[in-house]
Amino acid sequence: MDVIVRKADLATRPVGLLAVGVAEGGKRLAGAAQRLDRATHGALAALLAAGDFAGRAGETALLYPRGVRAKRVLLVGLGPAAGRDAQRLLLAAAQAARRARDLGAGTLALALDDGIPPDVATLRALAEGALLGHHRFTAYRRESKAPLTRIEILSPAVLVKGAAAAVGQGAQLGGAVCLARDLANTPGQDLVPETLASRAREIAKHVGATVTVLDEDAMERLGMGCVLGVGRGSAHPPRFIVLEKSPARPAARGTKTPTVVVIGKGVTFDTGGYSLKPREGMSRMKYDMSGAAAVLGLFASLPAIALDVRLVGLIPSAENMVGSRALKPGDVLRALDGTTIEVTNTDAEGRLLLADALGYARRFQPGTVLDLATLTGAISVALGRAAAGLFTRDDALAAELDAAGGAVGERLWRMPLWDDYLVEMKAGETADLVNSSEKREGGACAAAAFLEHFAKGMRWAHLDIASTAWTHEARADSARGANAFGVRLLVRWLESRGR
Ligand code: BES
Ligand code: MN
Ligand code: ZN
């Protein structure tokens, strides 16, 4: 699908759907809304006068007016002028694209301006939002709503400098999120660790990153006992995927380019192993590689962002199965850093993978390490679906991530990392740690405390995205299913770092 920007009058575009932004609470119509009203001899004013539409953010109305060449017109509420940021416009564009696709409109024109040509940040957001709202996971559907063939962003006056490039960036970012969604939505039968590795190779090649995939022999030599242990019960062997990309321009003389390591949990399916999940708990577990998908989505975004750090992506990937070779409760694993772990619960496999990944992260002498993982059901008990859990001891890092998430609608909520939680993980009889204590309370915090043992001394944050990575009810910017939570947050965070 093409996304373009053009200077054109909204009345003249022969599209399937024309989306026009309407502000809330304005005394007079302005910008696109005013032009639409003129072209349609007052169709919009009549609607507003009837009190049927107020321009609230998220509100829409579908019209079939005369006076425009579009087949249909969708009014999209933009909310009050105060607080109308790029994210709000992104959601408006997403809503329009979602509706256009549902209507089978074929083509969409977006006229969401207030009379001033959209700036580059707005254009980027509109293009990105349009792709997000348009996305569906259709790989396994015979019948589905046809995708749009073209989305035009209309500018009321001469395009600002860099307009086309900004739209290109937005489309690239939106496309990267959609790619991550497709990965996380892919059934476990068709996405095993080796498939994930192939996808990582493709993406790395596309964006000019290097990629190394460690197989079982390589992991054996290194001593990654945890990844090997979790993957042992599957016919599809585990993989450890390493991606790396350096900035196009080297750091200024006398300074060193800092390294950021981003780790994503890559469990391609989580049955729970011998600590088997109940049937309701298992049905969605293809998305247990959402952290890995976020890392790959971030790498796929790189052409659209000015990278000023060395970025390393680590994906420990395994399928958590039962089988004659599978991990048994009571087995003891040795992590890359030498810590021994008694596997008291084979369903607490994510933290095992991350233990080895955190150990591996150290070799890059990173300035910052982040991990994203669908790690615990307990984070949803704590936070519902409204936020992902953020665990870090570093207040500055917490503030950065919180701001990045808030700006893109991927909310984080800070959770505690206290030594109290680690006490129970050290209370086993056999090994240095257990991977799960008998306590159910505070499960997300206990998991984070376990990870901290392996992250000691590094500037590190853990994002438990089990609460947010799945969209249960469709919203403007996401169909139902895996939503690639974290990609946009990471992009935003990388872009705002050091600024
Ligand atoms: N992948 C799950 C976490 C999960 C649960 C994600 C529900 C999304 C929805 C993880 O591997 C897991 O099973 N965690 C256990 C930990 C427990 C055994 C300590 C859990 O949350 O029940
Ligand atoms: Mn599990
Ligand atoms: Zn899991």
XYZ file of C-alpha atoms and ligand atoms in Angstrom:
523
model
C 0.000 0.000 0.000
C 1.257 3.469 -0.922
C 1.164 6.385 1.486
C 1.742 9.752 -0.132
C 1.332 13.426 0.641
C 0.041 15.952 -1.886
C -1.160 19.492 -2.064
C -4.769 19.216 -3.156
C -8.200 20.494 -2.357
C -10.169 17.896 -0.446
C -13.256 18.330 -2.623
C -11.427 17.202 -5.749
C -10.056 13.832 -4.648
C -11.865 10.827 -6.155
C -11.292 8.458 -3.222
C -13.381 5.807 -1.515
C -13.241 7.641 1.781
C -12.314 11.207 2.630
C -11.543 11.708 6.329
C -11.904 15.242 7.627
C -10.749 16.370 11.058
C -13.107 18.410 13.212
C -11.940 20.208 16.343
C -13.941 20.133 19.540
C -15.259 23.310 21.048
C -14.106 25.682 18.304
C -16.335 28.741 17.855
C -15.981 28.556 14.067
C -15.068 25.763 11.716
C -11.467 25.952 10.589
C -9.115 24.314 8.126
C -10.298 21.133 6.463
C -13.618 21.174 8.297
C -14.345 24.652 7.020
C -13.407 23.731 3.452
C -15.613 20.655 3.602
C -18.502 22.694 4.906
C -18.126 25.177 2.051
C -17.856 22.466 -0.595
C -20.951 20.682 0.720
C -23.006 23.816 1.277
C -23.202 23.424 4.993
C -23.459 19.639 5.503
C -21.082 19.816 8.442
C -22.644 22.869 10.059
C -26.022 21.125 9.922
C -24.647 18.092 11.683
C -23.028 20.174 14.377
C -26.164 22.269 14.822
C -28.204 19.116 15.334
C -25.856 18.256 18.179
C -25.000 14.889 16.644
C -21.277 15.413 16.510
C -19.016 17.437 18.763
C -15.492 16.667 17.527
C -14.446 14.757 20.616
C -11.300 12.673 20.198
C -12.370 9.217 19.063
C -15.757 10.378 17.773
C -16.664 9.758 14.110
C -19.591 10.335 11.763
C -20.066 8.977 8.275
C -21.669 11.219 5.621
C -22.557 10.907 1.960
C -22.650 14.554 0.944
C -22.811 16.212 -2.450
C -20.106 18.618 -3.454
C -17.092 16.362 -3.053
C -15.745 13.717 -5.386
C -15.153 11.236 -2.584
C -17.681 8.408 -2.281
C -17.981 8.910 1.453
C -16.820 11.376 4.062
C -15.800 10.432 7.579
C -15.698 13.185 10.155
C -13.040 12.441 12.729
C -13.041 14.234 16.074
C -9.707 15.805 16.967
C -10.598 16.873 20.497
C -9.876 20.356 21.857
C -7.008 22.335 20.352
C -5.185 22.272 23.691
C -3.149 19.078 24.019
C -3.492 18.106 20.391
C -0.145 16.395 19.928
C 1.242 14.066 17.284
C -0.134 11.037 19.136
C -3.695 12.403 19.021
C -3.393 12.954 15.272
C -1.874 9.511 14.857
C -4.956 8.021 16.479
C -7.259 10.093 14.253
C -5.439 8.818 11.168
C -5.580 5.284 12.537
C -9.300 5.546 13.081
C -9.854 6.771 9.531
C -7.766 3.969 8.048
C -9.499 1.336 10.168
C -12.891 2.567 9.024
C -11.795 2.829 5.405
C -10.672 -0.766 5.455
C -13.845 -1.970 7.150
C -15.881 -0.162 4.502
C -13.808 -1.648 1.693
C -13.163 1.906 0.508
C -10.120 1.060 -1.603
C -8.525 4.481 -1.259
C -8.384 7.028 1.560
C -7.596 10.724 1.716
C -6.783 12.341 5.055
C -7.617 16.005 5.558
C -7.005 16.532 9.250
C -5.399 19.966 9.113
C -6.476 23.154 10.826
C -5.657 25.300 7.788
C -1.902 25.279 8.254
C 0.095 22.745 6.222
C 1.021 19.819 8.470
C 4.627 19.915 9.741
C 6.999 16.982 9.357
C 6.259 15.562 12.817
C 2.546 15.573 12.035
C 3.036 14.007 8.618
C 5.127 11.252 10.128
C 2.470 10.581 12.770
C -0.358 10.548 10.220
C 1.396 8.051 7.982
C 2.345 5.850 10.910
C -1.146 5.987 12.391
C -2.758 5.154 9.059
C -0.690 1.980 8.817
C -1.475 0.947 12.379
C -5.212 1.414 11.961
C -5.155 -0.328 8.619
C -3.312 -3.423 9.828
C -4.990 -6.808 10.069
C -3.397 -10.202 10.511
C -4.744 -11.867 7.377
C -2.149 -14.546 6.642
C -4.560 -17.353 7.544
C -7.817 -15.894 6.252
C -9.403 -16.801 2.970
C -12.012 -14.119 3.230
C -10.961 -10.776 4.511
C -11.571 -7.108 3.929
C -9.416 -6.029 1.015
C -6.585 -3.759 2.042
C -6.520 -0.166 0.820
C -4.352 0.415 -2.214
C -3.475 4.029 -1.449
C -3.602 6.559 1.365
C -3.173 10.244 0.521
C -2.416 12.872 3.107
C -3.761 16.183 1.832
C -1.983 19.448 2.516
C -4.052 22.624 2.136
C -1.070 24.656 0.948
C 2.418 24.107 -0.401
C 4.076 21.125 1.284
C 6.579 21.834 4.011
C 10.194 20.956 3.306
C 10.880 17.271 3.900
C 7.195 16.346 3.656
C 7.662 13.286 1.465
C 10.553 11.992 3.564
C 8.528 12.399 6.763
C 5.666 10.398 5.292
C 8.158 7.760 4.187
C 9.518 7.536 7.733
C 6.068 7.278 9.222
C 5.174 4.491 6.822
C 8.420 2.691 7.659
C 7.718 2.925 11.398
C 4.130 1.819 11.008
C 5.258 -1.031 8.770
C 7.759 -2.159 11.392
C 5.037 -2.335 14.028
C 2.819 -4.325 11.644
C 5.664 -6.730 10.953
C 6.108 -7.304 14.690
C 2.361 -7.855 15.065
C 2.369 -10.425 12.288
C 5.238 -12.286 13.944
C 3.540 -12.404 17.328
C 0.226 -13.451 15.774
C 1.771 -16.312 13.821
C 0.746 -19.691 15.247
C 3.362 -21.665 17.125
C 3.304 -24.400 14.466
C 4.689 -21.956 11.910
C 7.007 -19.885 14.079
C 9.593 -21.912 15.956
C 12.968 -20.615 17.152
C 14.683 -21.318 13.840
C 11.913 -19.463 11.956
C 12.340 -16.512 14.260
C 16.056 -16.613 13.492
C 15.380 -16.583 9.738
C 13.092 -13.614 10.133
C 15.785 -11.860 12.164
C 18.273 -12.526 9.351
C 15.903 -11.044 6.769
C 15.241 -7.931 8.823
C 18.921 -7.436 9.651
C 19.823 -7.709 5.991
C 17.151 -5.216 5.068
C 18.322 -2.571 7.545
C 22.060 -3.185 7.366
C 22.444 -4.771 10.803
C 24.655 -7.758 11.528
C 23.134 -10.926 12.884
C 24.565 -13.987 14.597
C 22.463 -17.007 15.489
C 23.816 -19.344 18.139
C 22.705 -22.944 17.758
C 22.755 -25.587 20.473
C 26.444 -26.407 20.017
C 27.430 -22.768 20.278
C 25.278 -22.313 23.365
C 26.769 -25.455 24.872
C 30.277 -24.099 24.379
C 29.337 -20.794 25.988
C 27.515 -22.385 28.895
C 24.014 -21.070 28.252
C 22.442 -23.781 30.352
C 19.148 -21.985 30.785
C 18.224 -21.486 27.135
C 19.279 -25.063 26.425
C 17.259 -26.321 29.371
C 14.045 -24.559 28.403
C 14.386 -25.710 24.793
C 15.210 -29.310 25.630
C 11.692 -30.733 25.387
C 10.987 -29.500 21.879
C 11.605 -31.060 18.481
C 12.473 -27.508 17.406
C 15.789 -26.619 19.009
C 16.384 -23.303 20.774
C 18.290 -20.410 19.248
C 20.018 -17.354 20.626
C 19.782 -14.452 18.188
C 22.147 -11.477 18.297
C 21.532 -8.391 16.161
C 23.799 -5.400 16.061
C 23.784 -2.034 14.356
C 26.176 0.868 14.774
C 25.404 4.495 13.974
C 26.034 5.612 10.410
C 28.336 8.320 11.701
C 31.012 7.559 14.294
C 30.980 9.429 17.600
C 32.790 12.750 17.830
C 36.518 12.433 18.445
C 37.331 11.731 22.078
C 33.872 10.344 22.844
C 32.774 6.751 22.753
C 29.532 5.606 21.161
C 27.413 4.194 23.981
C 25.848 0.754 23.631
C 22.203 -0.041 24.259
C 21.188 -3.687 24.577
C 17.528 -4.587 24.109
C 16.505 -8.134 25.041
C 13.220 -9.753 23.989
C 11.765 -12.962 25.398
C 11.299 -15.321 22.472
C 9.186 -18.261 23.641
C 7.515 -19.272 20.398
C 4.968 -21.297 22.335
C 4.544 -21.741 26.073
C 2.701 -24.885 27.139
C 4.165 -24.460 30.606
C 6.170 -27.661 30.203
C 5.534 -30.360 32.835
C 4.136 -27.607 35.083
C 1.476 -27.610 32.377
C -0.769 -24.607 31.895
C -4.527 -25.055 32.235
C -6.290 -25.019 28.882
C -7.606 -21.423 29.094
C -4.161 -20.227 30.087
C -2.478 -21.864 27.120
C -4.627 -20.783 24.215
C -2.878 -17.495 23.523
C 0.671 -18.537 24.231
C 1.862 -18.096 20.643
C 2.365 -14.464 21.628
C 4.913 -15.384 24.286
C 7.551 -14.081 21.868
C 6.077 -10.565 21.889
C 9.250 -9.224 23.504
C 11.291 -10.724 20.671
C 8.837 -9.280 18.150
C 9.301 -5.838 19.708
C 13.081 -6.122 19.334
C 12.708 -7.142 15.681
C 10.196 -4.340 15.135
C 12.707 -1.907 16.572
C 15.399 -3.118 14.193
C 12.973 -2.905 11.280
C 12.358 0.742 12.294
C 15.996 1.734 12.113
C 15.990 3.196 8.579
C 13.526 5.809 9.845
C 15.497 6.956 12.873
C 18.827 8.685 13.389
C 20.642 6.173 15.543
C 23.360 7.610 17.768
C 24.116 4.526 19.832
C 25.392 1.063 19.058
C 22.226 -0.999 19.272
C 22.361 -4.667 20.206
C 19.270 -6.888 20.133
C 19.298 -10.198 21.972
C 16.604 -12.824 21.529
C 16.789 -16.027 23.539
C 14.282 -18.252 21.789
C 12.817 -21.627 22.706
C 9.591 -23.586 22.583
C 8.460 -24.627 26.064
C 7.145 -28.149 25.594
C 6.745 -31.491 27.307
C 8.558 -34.547 25.958
C 10.855 -37.301 27.074
C 13.836 -34.979 27.178
C 12.015 -31.981 28.648
C 12.940 -30.187 31.830
C 11.450 -31.715 34.949
C 10.609 -29.887 38.125
C 13.630 -30.236 40.364
C 16.171 -30.166 37.528
C 19.074 -27.789 38.067
C 20.422 -25.535 35.345
C 23.633 -23.540 35.254
C 23.230 -20.055 33.786
C 25.846 -18.338 31.647
C 27.145 -16.389 34.660
C 27.581 -19.595 36.676
C 24.526 -19.189 38.912
C 22.762 -22.499 39.494
C 18.967 -22.551 39.343
C 16.596 -25.219 40.556
C 13.633 -25.333 38.192
C 10.799 -25.588 40.670
C 8.270 -24.634 37.996
C 8.874 -25.298 34.301
C 6.279 -22.643 33.477
C 8.549 -19.915 34.846
C 10.684 -20.334 31.720
C 10.900 -16.728 30.581
C 13.123 -15.655 33.447
C 15.441 -18.575 32.665
C 15.909 -17.390 29.079
C 16.435 -13.839 30.263
C 19.016 -14.936 32.826
C 21.299 -16.146 30.036
C 20.533 -13.122 27.872
C 21.425 -10.725 30.692
C 24.632 -12.662 31.209
C 25.399 -12.340 27.507
C 24.536 -8.603 27.490
C 27.457 -7.924 29.800
C 30.037 -8.638 27.124
C 28.959 -5.508 25.237
C 29.738 -3.257 28.224
C 26.367 -1.624 27.697
C 25.414 1.829 28.915
C 21.818 0.626 29.241
C 20.077 -2.748 29.070
C 16.342 -3.133 28.577
C 14.365 -6.331 28.466
C 10.813 -6.805 27.232
C 8.980 -9.967 28.154
C 5.499 -11.411 28.466
C 6.822 -12.626 31.773
C 3.993 -13.056 34.268
C 0.248 -13.356 34.489
C 0.648 -11.569 37.810
C 1.429 -8.243 36.133
C -2.128 -8.256 34.746
C -3.495 -8.994 38.196
C -1.618 -5.932 39.438
C -2.238 -3.489 36.594
C -5.068 -4.792 34.463
C -4.568 -4.077 30.773
C -3.886 -0.382 31.190
C -0.118 -0.487 31.567
C 2.950 -2.676 31.376
C 5.103 -3.096 34.476
C 8.341 -1.126 34.634
C 11.027 -2.385 36.983
C 14.297 -0.552 37.488
C 16.319 0.906 40.335
C 17.419 3.781 38.120
C 15.090 6.765 38.548
C 16.440 8.621 35.526
C 15.932 5.597 33.287
C 12.445 5.108 34.712
C 11.605 8.726 33.903
C 12.932 8.407 30.342
C 10.966 5.245 29.639
C 7.841 6.544 31.306
C 7.963 9.688 29.166
C 8.574 7.724 25.974
C 5.707 5.350 26.682
C 3.356 8.152 27.665
C 4.079 10.053 24.452
C 3.165 7.119 22.203
C 0.264 5.672 24.160
C 2.239 2.687 25.487
C 1.841 3.267 29.168
C 4.229 1.974 31.812
C 3.713 1.841 35.559
C 6.641 1.665 37.926
C 6.779 -1.425 40.110
C 9.125 -2.131 42.996
C 12.413 -4.002 42.956
C 13.081 -4.777 46.586
C 15.426 -7.375 48.001
C 12.484 -8.822 49.928
C 11.309 -10.473 46.739
C 14.636 -12.133 46.115
C 14.713 -13.749 49.544
C 12.100 -16.294 48.507
C 14.000 -17.072 45.298
C 17.100 -17.864 47.354
C 15.292 -20.128 49.773
C 15.648 -23.393 47.815
C 17.465 -26.420 49.216
C 19.500 -27.412 46.193
C 20.786 -24.539 44.095
C 21.692 -20.834 44.321
C 18.218 -19.803 43.203
C 14.840 -21.341 42.483
C 12.987 -20.065 39.436
C 9.666 -19.919 41.244
C 8.762 -19.767 44.905
C 5.689 -21.263 46.501
C 4.264 -17.782 47.028
C 1.716 -16.558 44.531
C 1.591 -13.022 45.876
C 3.638 -10.406 44.072
C 4.564 -12.771 41.260
C 5.606 -10.033 38.840
C 7.906 -8.508 41.462
C 9.458 -11.859 42.335
C 10.202 -12.476 38.648
C 11.803 -9.043 38.343
C 13.904 -9.622 41.456
C 15.115 -12.892 39.932
C 16.178 -11.025 36.792
C 17.945 -8.347 38.807
C 20.283 -10.990 40.162
C 21.601 -11.401 36.615
C 21.559 -7.682 35.774
C 23.529 -6.557 38.825
C 25.861 -3.658 38.099
C 24.306 -2.777 34.745
C 21.952 0.137 34.111
C 18.908 -1.984 33.478
C 15.131 -1.881 33.202
C 12.663 -4.727 32.803
C 9.311 -4.270 31.066
C 6.740 -6.949 31.864
C 4.446 -6.613 28.847
C 2.206 -9.631 29.501
C -0.566 -7.186 30.471
C -0.444 -5.064 27.328
C 0.925 -7.036 24.377
C -2.463 -8.440 23.386
C -5.393 -6.285 22.254
C -8.593 -7.891 23.539
C -11.007 -5.366 22.066
C -10.155 -3.598 18.821
C -9.120 0.021 19.187
C -8.257 2.769 16.714
C -4.607 1.824 16.343
C -4.840 -1.944 16.812
C -6.990 -4.799 15.638
C -7.620 -7.641 18.067
C -4.569 -9.806 18.666
C -0.909 -9.208 19.259
C -0.177 -5.494 19.045
C 3.640 -5.231 19.146
C 3.617 -3.201 22.341
C 7.035 -1.706 22.911
C 8.206 -1.009 19.374
C 6.971 2.569 19.363
C 8.092 3.140 22.920
C 11.605 1.946 22.103
C 11.785 4.073 18.972
C 10.662 7.119 20.919
C 13.081 6.430 23.740
C 16.029 6.018 21.373
C 15.100 9.213 19.553
C 14.779 11.272 22.713
C 17.870 9.920 24.464
C 20.433 12.555 25.288
C 18.174 15.320 24.168
N 4.300 -16.592 29.452
C 3.885 -16.716 30.795
C 3.307 -15.434 31.357
C 1.956 -15.044 30.848
C 0.820 -15.528 31.467
C 1.840 -14.173 29.820
C -0.421 -15.137 31.008
C 0.601 -13.783 29.358
C -0.532 -14.258 29.963
C 5.053 -17.106 31.676
O 5.978 -17.932 31.088
C 4.484 -17.849 32.828
O 3.958 -18.888 32.630
N 4.582 -17.302 34.030
C 4.055 -17.912 35.182
C 5.037 -17.737 36.312
C 4.730 -18.591 37.498
C 4.885 -20.050 37.150
C 5.685 -18.226 38.612
C 2.723 -17.284 35.503
O 2.568 -16.063 35.320
O 1.816 -17.994 35.890
Mn 5.467 -19.979 31.227
Zn 6.145 -17.781 29.067
